[in-house]
């Protein structure tokens, strides 16, 4: 039986999304292509004739979780259901996956995901059965009021521990006009928050040799979507930050006063081993400049513990830096030696138990810092975007009716704001008074609609 004959006519599909927001955008594009070819989404995987799993392969733990999820889904799928596995893990380990997972009907690498309808069946004559969407409109797997805007793919930094260039290739920036058209379509359909993402957002357009055009692009997006929409900047590499232009965007309220800037570490020797392209002095300059010039700036970063050669002194140096600059949110992960990376061959390995202990110590310290940062908001009035209503059994306190986020909380990455008072529509902005703060979440009372 030929592979294509498994899917002779378009039917129904369900997507299990694993991985980062960049991966989510790829899945959204894939789903949009499916619907253009006549497939229909269902809310329950048991009702789908086609099951699709998008995978992550950034670190070993993500690979393991992806494989466990594939095995779980394959063991539960019905006789007439077909299973497709797509994304980063396939790009990295296709042949191994074919041997390990014979129950999978089709594997698609990252650069093949958008061709899923054609790979399932020759769709000539059926394309557009439900109407082909104009460029810029795509299905969203996020709430309708939130969308990720991927402005580039791949990465040319080649950090010594990272598999992204081997999975997604070198930096490839998407075109300005296409990005602007996409954001315009999203906002016209009701999107209230645009999260700008890439593997290295600050490097947008750099491969064309003229330096980063990100800041002009952000200004153009702001003009297209207007002041009523949040623009959130994610994944800014410290080596590719133009501080003056960035601060100008913050102070003009062109983008949310929120910055995600992964530092990984602060030890000069480790940063050099990682191939990050900057040193501690650069980080001090960046964060001194930002903290002194942007009132209310919320900072998120990511750090790695247990990298080969990390000493206890290096670890203490990292902790001291996090305490000095009081990051609002910190993602912490233990170094994972990945096959094919330069770092995997480095000596001076840190024992796993020691690395995990260092991670736990940073988590404890950062919990206190995050709580203190949120506690400073108590008594203030903040603009909050309503993300959802809570059923009675999920309400943490009597009177809480929903969850939302103030500008300092990125969707499904940071904490949330629990809302009480007068209920508002999902996807609306409200004024809320902050009543209390926990380690990562806020409690607030809603007031009038925020115009």
PDB file of C-alpha atoms in Angstrom, residues 136-431:
ATOM      1  CA  UNK A 136      -0.803  36.542   6.473  1.00  0.00           C
ATOM      2  CA  UNK A 137      -3.783  34.652   7.908  1.00  0.00           C
ATOM      3  CA  UNK A 138      -3.004  31.475   9.745  1.00  0.00           C
ATOM      4  CA  UNK A 139      -4.654  29.235  12.280  1.00  0.00           C
ATOM      5  CA  UNK A 140      -3.629  30.050  15.845  1.00  0.00           C
ATOM      6  CA  UNK A 141      -3.091  27.448  18.540  1.00  0.00           C
ATOM      7  CA  UNK A 142      -2.884  30.261  21.095  1.00  0.00           C
ATOM      8  CA  UNK A 143      -5.950  32.091  22.456  1.00  0.00           C
ATOM      9  CA  UNK A 144      -7.448  34.228  19.649  1.00  0.00           C
ATOM     10  CA  UNK A 145      -6.203  37.451  21.230  1.00  0.00           C
ATOM     11  CA  UNK A 146      -2.538  36.360  21.268  1.00  0.00           C
ATOM     12  CA  UNK A 147      -0.200  35.491  18.390  1.00  0.00           C
ATOM     13  CA  UNK A 148       3.470  34.727  17.949  1.00  0.00           C
ATOM     14  CA  UNK A 149       5.145  36.488  15.043  1.00  0.00           C
ATOM     15  CA  UNK A 150       8.210  34.593  13.862  1.00  0.00           C
ATOM     16  CA  UNK A 151      10.471  37.011  12.026  1.00  0.00           C
ATOM     17  CA  UNK A 152      13.383  34.657  11.282  1.00  0.00           C
ATOM     18  CA  UNK A 153      14.387  31.029  11.410  1.00  0.00           C
ATOM     19  CA  UNK A 154      17.688  29.316  12.056  1.00  0.00           C
ATOM     20  CA  UNK A 155      20.698  30.752  13.859  1.00  0.00           C
ATOM     21  CA  UNK A 156      24.250  31.688  12.877  1.00  0.00           C
ATOM     22  CA  UNK A 157      25.698  32.083  16.380  1.00  0.00           C
ATOM     23  CA  UNK A 158      26.905  28.472  16.680  1.00  0.00           C
ATOM     24  CA  UNK A 159      27.128  28.420  20.472  1.00  0.00           C
ATOM     25  CA  UNK A 160      29.212  25.419  21.458  1.00  0.00           C
ATOM     26  CA  UNK A 161      26.379  23.634  23.280  1.00  0.00           C
ATOM     27  CA  UNK A 162      23.534  24.313  20.854  1.00  0.00           C
ATOM     28  CA  UNK A 163      21.965  22.064  18.214  1.00  0.00           C
ATOM     29  CA  UNK A 164      19.752  24.708  16.583  1.00  0.00           C
ATOM     30  CA  UNK A 165      22.012  25.508  13.571  1.00  0.00           C
ATOM     31  CA  UNK A 166      22.232  21.803  12.729  1.00  0.00           C
ATOM     32  CA  UNK A 167      18.453  21.423  13.029  1.00  0.00           C
ATOM     33  CA  UNK A 168      17.177  24.662  11.509  1.00  0.00           C
ATOM     34  CA  UNK A 169      20.182  25.924   9.565  1.00  0.00           C
ATOM     35  CA  UNK A 170      21.751  29.367   9.393  1.00  0.00           C
ATOM     36  CA  UNK A 171      19.843  32.556  10.113  1.00  0.00           C
ATOM     37  CA  UNK A 172      17.180  33.245   7.493  1.00  0.00           C
ATOM     38  CA  UNK A 173      15.147  36.402   8.019  1.00  0.00           C
ATOM     39  CA  UNK A 174      11.592  36.687   6.759  1.00  0.00           C
ATOM     40  CA  UNK A 175      10.732  39.661   4.576  1.00  0.00           C
ATOM     41  CA  UNK A 176       9.541  42.950   6.039  1.00  0.00           C
ATOM     42  CA  UNK A 177       6.429  43.247   3.877  1.00  0.00           C
ATOM     43  CA  UNK A 178       5.276  39.726   4.663  1.00  0.00           C
ATOM     44  CA  UNK A 179       5.738  40.306   8.397  1.00  0.00           C
ATOM     45  CA  UNK A 180       3.794  43.570   8.280  1.00  0.00           C
ATOM     46  CA  UNK A 181       0.992  41.980   6.259  1.00  0.00           C
ATOM     47  CA  UNK A 182       0.777  39.090   8.710  1.00  0.00           C
ATOM     48  CA  UNK A 183       0.626  41.362  11.769  1.00  0.00           C
ATOM     49  CA  UNK A 184      -1.983  43.560  10.123  1.00  0.00           C
ATOM     50  CA  UNK A 185      -4.179  40.523   9.375  1.00  0.00           C
ATOM     51  CA  UNK A 186      -3.795  39.264  12.928  1.00  0.00           C
ATOM     52  CA  UNK A 187      -4.811  42.540  14.521  1.00  0.00           C
ATOM     53  CA  UNK A 188      -7.776  42.926  12.169  1.00  0.00           C
ATOM     54  CA  UNK A 189      -8.966  39.498  13.358  1.00  0.00           C
ATOM     55  CA  UNK A 190      -8.846  40.518  17.021  1.00  0.00           C
ATOM     56  CA  UNK A 191      -5.289  39.816  18.210  1.00  0.00           C
ATOM     57  CA  UNK A 192      -4.337  42.092  21.120  1.00  0.00           C
ATOM     58  CA  UNK A 193      -0.784  40.886  21.769  1.00  0.00           C
ATOM     59  CA  UNK A 194       1.992  40.144  19.301  1.00  0.00           C
ATOM     60  CA  UNK A 195       5.009  38.267  20.662  1.00  0.00           C
ATOM     61  CA  UNK A 196       7.982  38.750  18.340  1.00  0.00           C
ATOM     62  CA  UNK A 197      10.091  35.572  18.209  1.00  0.00           C
ATOM     63  CA  UNK A 198      13.061  34.019  16.424  1.00  0.00           C
ATOM     64  CA  UNK A 199      16.038  31.929  17.461  1.00  0.00           C
ATOM     65  CA  UNK A 200      17.933  35.242  17.684  1.00  0.00           C
ATOM     66  CA  UNK A 201      15.443  38.078  17.339  1.00  0.00           C
ATOM     67  CA  UNK A 202      18.037  40.853  17.443  1.00  0.00           C
ATOM     68  CA  UNK A 203      19.825  39.413  14.411  1.00  0.00           C
ATOM     69  CA  UNK A 204      16.866  39.946  12.072  1.00  0.00           C
ATOM     70  CA  UNK A 205      18.102  41.006   8.618  1.00  0.00           C
ATOM     71  CA  UNK A 206      21.793  40.736   9.623  1.00  0.00           C
ATOM     72  CA  UNK A 207      22.558  38.083   7.005  1.00  0.00           C
ATOM     73  CA  UNK A 208      22.013  40.758   4.378  1.00  0.00           C
ATOM     74  CA  UNK A 209      25.072  42.572   5.726  1.00  0.00           C
ATOM     75  CA  UNK A 210      23.477  45.854   6.780  1.00  0.00           C
ATOM     76  CA  UNK A 211      23.220  45.205  10.527  1.00  0.00           C
ATOM     77  CA  UNK A 212      20.034  44.471  12.394  1.00  0.00           C
ATOM     78  CA  UNK A 213      16.960  46.198  11.054  1.00  0.00           C
ATOM     79  CA  UNK A 214      14.870  44.922  13.963  1.00  0.00           C
ATOM     80  CA  UNK A 215      14.201  48.322  15.503  1.00  0.00           C
ATOM     81  CA  UNK A 216      12.888  49.821  12.284  1.00  0.00           C
ATOM     82  CA  UNK A 217      10.771  46.717  11.791  1.00  0.00           C
ATOM     83  CA  UNK A 218       9.301  47.086  15.293  1.00  0.00           C
ATOM     84  CA  UNK A 219       8.476  50.740  14.631  1.00  0.00           C
ATOM     85  CA  UNK A 220       6.758  49.730  11.392  1.00  0.00           C
ATOM     86  CA  UNK A 221       4.774  47.015  13.179  1.00  0.00           C
ATOM     87  CA  UNK A 222       3.728  49.555  15.803  1.00  0.00           C
ATOM     88  CA  UNK A 223       2.457  51.911  13.138  1.00  0.00           C
ATOM     89  CA  UNK A 224       0.500  49.100  11.480  1.00  0.00           C
ATOM     90  CA  UNK A 225      -1.156  47.709  14.615  1.00  0.00           C
ATOM     91  CA  UNK A 226      -1.607  50.882  16.710  1.00  0.00           C
ATOM     92  CA  UNK A 227      -1.184  51.575  20.419  1.00  0.00           C
ATOM     93  CA  UNK A 228      -4.026  49.271  21.507  1.00  0.00           C
ATOM     94  CA  UNK A 229      -1.914  46.159  20.847  1.00  0.00           C
ATOM     95  CA  UNK A 230       0.934  44.868  22.994  1.00  0.00           C
ATOM     96  CA  UNK A 231       4.178  44.116  21.145  1.00  0.00           C
ATOM     97  CA  UNK A 232       6.416  41.840  23.208  1.00  0.00           C
ATOM     98  CA  UNK A 233      10.073  41.216  22.368  1.00  0.00           C
ATOM     99  CA  UNK A 234      11.445  37.721  23.018  1.00  0.00           C
ATOM    100  CA  UNK A 235      14.800  35.941  22.590  1.00  0.00           C
ATOM    101  CA  UNK A 236      17.221  38.863  22.325  1.00  0.00           C
ATOM    102  CA  UNK A 237      20.838  37.677  22.221  1.00  0.00           C
ATOM    103  CA  UNK A 238      23.057  40.030  24.312  1.00  0.00           C
ATOM    104  CA  UNK A 239      25.593  40.355  21.482  1.00  0.00           C
ATOM    105  CA  UNK A 240      22.915  41.747  19.159  1.00  0.00           C
ATOM    106  CA  UNK A 241      21.330  44.527  21.196  1.00  0.00           C
ATOM    107  CA  UNK A 242      21.380  48.181  20.136  1.00  0.00           C
ATOM    108  CA  UNK A 243      20.708  49.795  23.505  1.00  0.00           C
ATOM    109  CA  UNK A 244      19.898  53.296  22.289  1.00  0.00           C
ATOM    110  CA  UNK A 245      17.367  52.114  19.728  1.00  0.00           C
ATOM    111  CA  UNK A 246      15.861  49.643  22.163  1.00  0.00           C
ATOM    112  CA  UNK A 247      15.434  52.230  24.914  1.00  0.00           C
ATOM    113  CA  UNK A 248      13.880  54.626  22.403  1.00  0.00           C
ATOM    114  CA  UNK A 249      11.199  52.022  21.634  1.00  0.00           C
ATOM    115  CA  UNK A 250      10.530  51.423  25.330  1.00  0.00           C
ATOM    116  CA  UNK A 251      10.301  55.100  26.255  1.00  0.00           C
ATOM    117  CA  UNK A 252       8.008  55.821  23.294  1.00  0.00           C
ATOM    118  CA  UNK A 253       5.742  52.964  24.472  1.00  0.00           C
ATOM    119  CA  UNK A 254       6.138  51.382  21.043  1.00  0.00           C
ATOM    120  CA  UNK A 255       6.722  47.981  22.669  1.00  0.00           C
ATOM    121  CA  UNK A 256       5.958  46.471  26.087  1.00  0.00           C
ATOM    122  CA  UNK A 257       8.492  47.300  28.766  1.00  0.00           C
ATOM    123  CA  UNK A 258       9.477  43.659  28.878  1.00  0.00           C
ATOM    124  CA  UNK A 259      12.698  42.156  27.585  1.00  0.00           C
ATOM    125  CA  UNK A 260      13.705  38.514  27.280  1.00  0.00           C
ATOM    126  CA  UNK A 261      17.511  38.410  27.005  1.00  0.00           C
ATOM    127  CA  UNK A 262      19.109  35.001  27.731  1.00  0.00           C
ATOM    128  CA  UNK A 263      22.588  35.445  29.240  1.00  0.00           C
ATOM    129  CA  UNK A 264      23.382  31.733  29.988  1.00  0.00           C
ATOM    130  CA  UNK A 265      26.193  32.729  32.396  1.00  0.00           C
ATOM    131  CA  UNK A 266      28.369  35.637  33.540  1.00  0.00           C
ATOM    132  CA  UNK A 267      31.775  33.988  33.946  1.00  0.00           C
ATOM    133  CA  UNK A 268      34.087  35.201  31.180  1.00  0.00           C
ATOM    134  CA  UNK A 269      35.850  31.845  30.902  1.00  0.00           C
ATOM    135  CA  UNK A 270      32.561  29.961  30.555  1.00  0.00           C
ATOM    136  CA  UNK A 271      31.049  32.471  28.143  1.00  0.00           C
ATOM    137  CA  UNK A 272      34.113  32.048  25.944  1.00  0.00           C
ATOM    138  CA  UNK A 273      33.800  28.265  26.114  1.00  0.00           C
ATOM    139  CA  UNK A 274      30.126  28.585  25.202  1.00  0.00           C
ATOM    140  CA  UNK A 275      30.970  30.768  22.202  1.00  0.00           C
ATOM    141  CA  UNK A 276      28.488  33.437  23.246  1.00  0.00           C
ATOM    142  CA  UNK A 277      30.366  36.396  21.765  1.00  0.00           C
ATOM    143  CA  UNK A 278      30.274  38.665  24.824  1.00  0.00           C
ATOM    144  CA  UNK A 279      31.711  38.885  28.325  1.00  0.00           C
ATOM    145  CA  UNK A 280      30.555  39.895  31.781  1.00  0.00           C
ATOM    146  CA  UNK A 281      31.539  43.522  31.185  1.00  0.00           C
ATOM    147  CA  UNK A 282      29.118  43.630  28.240  1.00  0.00           C
ATOM    148  CA  UNK A 283      26.297  42.272  30.419  1.00  0.00           C
ATOM    149  CA  UNK A 284      27.002  44.834  33.129  1.00  0.00           C
ATOM    150  CA  UNK A 285      26.886  47.597  30.513  1.00  0.00           C
ATOM    151  CA  UNK A 286      23.615  46.317  29.045  1.00  0.00           C
ATOM    152  CA  UNK A 287      21.717  45.938  32.300  1.00  0.00           C
ATOM    153  CA  UNK A 288      23.091  49.090  33.931  1.00  0.00           C
ATOM    154  CA  UNK A 289      21.956  51.038  30.879  1.00  0.00           C
ATOM    155  CA  UNK A 290      18.506  49.449  30.762  1.00  0.00           C
ATOM    156  CA  UNK A 291      17.786  49.671  34.495  1.00  0.00           C
ATOM    157  CA  UNK A 292      18.832  53.335  34.642  1.00  0.00           C
ATOM    158  CA  UNK A 293      16.828  54.479  31.617  1.00  0.00           C
ATOM    159  CA  UNK A 294      13.624  52.426  31.433  1.00  0.00           C
ATOM    160  CA  UNK A 295      11.276  52.814  34.370  1.00  0.00           C
ATOM    161  CA  UNK A 296       9.184  49.733  35.054  1.00  0.00           C
ATOM    162  CA  UNK A 297      11.249  47.481  32.795  1.00  0.00           C
ATOM    163  CA  UNK A 298      10.610  43.776  33.390  1.00  0.00           C
ATOM    164  CA  UNK A 299      13.595  41.557  32.616  1.00  0.00           C
ATOM    165  CA  UNK A 300      13.570  37.839  31.844  1.00  0.00           C
ATOM    166  CA  UNK A 301      16.699  35.792  31.291  1.00  0.00           C
ATOM    167  CA  UNK A 302      17.849  32.187  30.999  1.00  0.00           C
ATOM    168  CA  UNK A 303      20.916  30.707  32.674  1.00  0.00           C
ATOM    169  CA  UNK A 304      22.734  27.397  32.419  1.00  0.00           C
ATOM    170  CA  UNK A 305      24.403  25.602  35.310  1.00  0.00           C
ATOM    171  CA  UNK A 306      26.814  22.692  35.145  1.00  0.00           C
ATOM    172  CA  UNK A 307      28.509  23.675  31.872  1.00  0.00           C
ATOM    173  CA  UNK A 308      31.877  21.887  31.505  1.00  0.00           C
ATOM    174  CA  UNK A 309      34.480  23.696  33.575  1.00  0.00           C
ATOM    175  CA  UNK A 310      32.002  25.545  35.809  1.00  0.00           C
ATOM    176  CA  UNK A 311      33.554  25.872  39.257  1.00  0.00           C
ATOM    177  CA  UNK A 312      31.906  26.716  42.562  1.00  0.00           C
ATOM    178  CA  UNK A 313      33.431  30.188  42.213  1.00  0.00           C
ATOM    179  CA  UNK A 314      31.787  30.572  38.789  1.00  0.00           C
ATOM    180  CA  UNK A 315      28.482  29.478  40.303  1.00  0.00           C
ATOM    181  CA  UNK A 316      28.721  32.031  43.102  1.00  0.00           C
ATOM    182  CA  UNK A 317      29.553  34.695  40.516  1.00  0.00           C
ATOM    183  CA  UNK A 318      26.363  33.855  38.615  1.00  0.00           C
ATOM    184  CA  UNK A 319      24.244  34.017  41.765  1.00  0.00           C
ATOM    185  CA  UNK A 320      25.757  37.372  42.713  1.00  0.00           C
ATOM    186  CA  UNK A 321      24.904  38.786  39.286  1.00  0.00           C
ATOM    187  CA  UNK A 322      21.299  37.592  39.455  1.00  0.00           C
ATOM    188  CA  UNK A 323      20.941  39.186  42.891  1.00  0.00           C
ATOM    189  CA  UNK A 324      22.545  42.453  41.800  1.00  0.00           C
ATOM    190  CA  UNK A 325      20.298  42.933  38.760  1.00  0.00           C
ATOM    191  CA  UNK A 326      17.134  41.421  40.258  1.00  0.00           C
ATOM    192  CA  UNK A 327      15.710  39.778  37.154  1.00  0.00           C
ATOM    193  CA  UNK A 328      11.936  39.456  37.333  1.00  0.00           C
ATOM    194  CA  UNK A 329      11.917  36.030  35.697  1.00  0.00           C
ATOM    195  CA  UNK A 330      14.723  33.501  35.238  1.00  0.00           C
ATOM    196  CA  UNK A 331      14.646  30.199  33.391  1.00  0.00           C
ATOM    197  CA  UNK A 332      17.249  27.769  34.761  1.00  0.00           C
ATOM    198  CA  UNK A 333      18.400  24.550  33.169  1.00  0.00           C
ATOM    199  CA  UNK A 334      21.186  22.049  33.656  1.00  0.00           C
ATOM    200  CA  UNK A 335      23.730  21.675  30.857  1.00  0.00           C
ATOM    201  CA  UNK A 336      23.046  18.687  28.612  1.00  0.00           C
ATOM    202  CA  UNK A 337      25.842  17.318  26.361  1.00  0.00           C
ATOM    203  CA  UNK A 338      24.318  17.076  22.889  1.00  0.00           C
ATOM    204  CA  UNK A 339      25.788  14.848  20.192  1.00  0.00           C
ATOM    205  CA  UNK A 340      27.464  16.797  17.413  1.00  0.00           C
ATOM    206  CA  UNK A 341      28.097  19.926  19.468  1.00  0.00           C
ATOM    207  CA  UNK A 342      31.538  21.241  20.309  1.00  0.00           C
ATOM    208  CA  UNK A 343      30.771  21.344  24.029  1.00  0.00           C
ATOM    209  CA  UNK A 344      30.016  17.613  24.123  1.00  0.00           C
ATOM    210  CA  UNK A 345      33.733  16.912  23.718  1.00  0.00           C
ATOM    211  CA  UNK A 346      34.891  19.316  26.438  1.00  0.00           C
ATOM    212  CA  UNK A 347      36.513  17.984  29.590  1.00  0.00           C
ATOM    213  CA  UNK A 348      36.015  19.125  33.189  1.00  0.00           C
ATOM    214  CA  UNK A 349      32.476  17.755  33.332  1.00  0.00           C
ATOM    215  CA  UNK A 350      30.415  18.815  36.322  1.00  0.00           C
ATOM    216  CA  UNK A 351      28.775  15.810  38.019  1.00  0.00           C
ATOM    217  CA  UNK A 352      25.046  15.708  37.301  1.00  0.00           C
ATOM    218  CA  UNK A 353      24.138  15.681  40.997  1.00  0.00           C
ATOM    219  CA  UNK A 354      26.260  18.791  41.574  1.00  0.00           C
ATOM    220  CA  UNK A 355      24.739  20.567  38.582  1.00  0.00           C
ATOM    221  CA  UNK A 356      21.229  19.754  39.794  1.00  0.00           C
ATOM    222  CA  UNK A 357      22.108  21.056  43.258  1.00  0.00           C
ATOM    223  CA  UNK A 358      23.299  24.320  41.714  1.00  0.00           C
ATOM    224  CA  UNK A 359      20.081  24.571  39.715  1.00  0.00           C
ATOM    225  CA  UNK A 360      18.002  24.087  42.855  1.00  0.00           C
ATOM    226  CA  UNK A 361      19.979  26.761  44.693  1.00  0.00           C
ATOM    227  CA  UNK A 362      19.427  29.280  41.900  1.00  0.00           C
ATOM    228  CA  UNK A 363      15.722  28.392  41.808  1.00  0.00           C
ATOM    229  CA  UNK A 364      15.352  29.065  45.536  1.00  0.00           C
ATOM    230  CA  UNK A 365      17.186  32.384  45.367  1.00  0.00           C
ATOM    231  CA  UNK A 366      15.308  33.505  42.268  1.00  0.00           C
ATOM    232  CA  UNK A 367      11.950  32.624  43.815  1.00  0.00           C
ATOM    233  CA  UNK A 368      12.603  35.198  46.534  1.00  0.00           C
ATOM    234  CA  UNK A 369      13.738  37.793  43.987  1.00  0.00           C
ATOM    235  CA  UNK A 370      10.678  37.227  41.786  1.00  0.00           C
ATOM    236  CA  UNK A 371       8.383  37.496  44.788  1.00  0.00           C
ATOM    237  CA  UNK A 372       9.990  40.742  45.883  1.00  0.00           C
ATOM    238  CA  UNK A 373       9.674  42.209  42.379  1.00  0.00           C
ATOM    239  CA  UNK A 374       5.984  41.279  42.187  1.00  0.00           C
ATOM    240  CA  UNK A 375       5.343  42.472  45.742  1.00  0.00           C
ATOM    241  CA  UNK A 376       6.400  45.976  44.696  1.00  0.00           C
ATOM    242  CA  UNK A 377       3.321  46.100  42.436  1.00  0.00           C
ATOM    243  CA  UNK A 378       0.810  45.631  45.284  1.00  0.00           C
ATOM    244  CA  UNK A 379      -1.475  48.651  45.496  1.00  0.00           C
ATOM    245  CA  UNK A 380      -0.799  49.793  41.930  1.00  0.00           C
ATOM    246  CA  UNK A 381      -3.250  49.791  39.022  1.00  0.00           C
ATOM    247  CA  UNK A 382      -2.118  47.782  36.027  1.00  0.00           C
ATOM    248  CA  UNK A 383      -3.427  47.148  32.554  1.00  0.00           C
ATOM    249  CA  UNK A 384      -4.271  43.443  32.342  1.00  0.00           C
ATOM    250  CA  UNK A 385      -5.108  41.327  29.308  1.00  0.00           C
ATOM    251  CA  UNK A 386      -7.784  38.751  30.151  1.00  0.00           C
ATOM    252  CA  UNK A 387      -6.674  35.295  28.977  1.00  0.00           C
ATOM    253  CA  UNK A 388      -9.459  33.081  30.263  1.00  0.00           C
ATOM    254  CA  UNK A 389     -12.308  32.334  32.648  1.00  0.00           C
ATOM    255  CA  UNK A 390     -11.812  29.817  35.463  1.00  0.00           C
ATOM    256  CA  UNK A 391     -14.334  27.117  36.347  1.00  0.00           C
ATOM    257  CA  UNK A 392     -15.226  26.994  40.035  1.00  0.00           C
ATOM    258  CA  UNK A 393     -13.018  23.972  40.766  1.00  0.00           C
ATOM    259  CA  UNK A 394      -9.907  25.776  39.431  1.00  0.00           C
ATOM    260  CA  UNK A 395     -10.310  29.040  41.335  1.00  0.00           C
ATOM    261  CA  UNK A 396      -7.530  29.506  43.917  1.00  0.00           C
ATOM    262  CA  UNK A 397      -9.692  31.819  46.059  1.00  0.00           C
ATOM    263  CA  UNK A 398     -13.423  32.620  46.344  1.00  0.00           C
ATOM    264  CA  UNK A 399     -14.342  35.468  44.031  1.00  0.00           C
ATOM    265  CA  UNK A 400     -11.654  34.777  41.440  1.00  0.00           C
ATOM    266  CA  UNK A 401     -13.324  34.522  38.038  1.00  0.00           C
ATOM    267  CA  UNK A 402     -10.441  34.476  35.572  1.00  0.00           C
ATOM    268  CA  UNK A 403      -6.784  34.810  34.729  1.00  0.00           C
ATOM    269  CA  UNK A 404      -4.892  37.422  32.809  1.00  0.00           C
ATOM    270  CA  UNK A 405      -1.479  39.010  32.561  1.00  0.00           C
ATOM    271  CA  UNK A 406      -0.012  42.448  33.074  1.00  0.00           C
ATOM    272  CA  UNK A 407       2.706  43.483  30.619  1.00  0.00           C
ATOM    273  CA  UNK A 408       5.405  41.861  32.755  1.00  0.00           C
ATOM    274  CA  UNK A 409       4.048  38.338  32.270  1.00  0.00           C
ATOM    275  CA  UNK A 410       4.608  36.485  29.003  1.00  0.00           C
ATOM    276  CA  UNK A 411       2.004  33.888  28.052  1.00  0.00           C
ATOM    277  CA  UNK A 412       2.704  30.368  29.411  1.00  0.00           C
ATOM    278  CA  UNK A 413       6.267  31.399  30.299  1.00  0.00           C
ATOM    279  CA  UNK A 414       5.889  33.609  33.366  1.00  0.00           C
ATOM    280  CA  UNK A 415       3.185  33.636  36.030  1.00  0.00           C
ATOM    281  CA  UNK A 416      -0.387  34.880  35.722  1.00  0.00           C
ATOM    282  CA  UNK A 417      -2.668  37.446  37.337  1.00  0.00           C
ATOM    283  CA  UNK A 418      -5.758  35.979  39.026  1.00  0.00           C
ATOM    284  CA  UNK A 419      -8.715  38.323  38.610  1.00  0.00           C
ATOM    285  CA  UNK A 420     -11.639  38.992  40.933  1.00  0.00           C
ATOM    286  CA  UNK A 421     -14.328  41.690  40.913  1.00  0.00           C
ATOM    287  CA  UNK A 422     -16.443  42.333  37.844  1.00  0.00           C
ATOM    288  CA  UNK A 423     -15.918  39.701  35.172  1.00  0.00           C
ATOM    289  CA  UNK A 424     -14.733  40.880  31.751  1.00  0.00           C
ATOM    290  CA  UNK A 425     -14.575  39.319  28.316  1.00  0.00           C
ATOM    291  CA  UNK A 426     -11.667  37.114  27.356  1.00  0.00           C
ATOM    292  CA  UNK A 427      -9.330  39.054  25.102  1.00  0.00           C
ATOM    293  CA  UNK A 428     -10.147  42.450  26.609  1.00  0.00           C
ATOM    294  CA  UNK A 429      -7.878  44.848  28.458  1.00  0.00           C
ATOM    295  CA  UNK A 430      -9.001  45.838  31.938  1.00  0.00           C
ATOM    296  CA  UNK A 431      -7.702  48.048  34.691  1.00  0.00           C
TER     297      UNK A 431
END
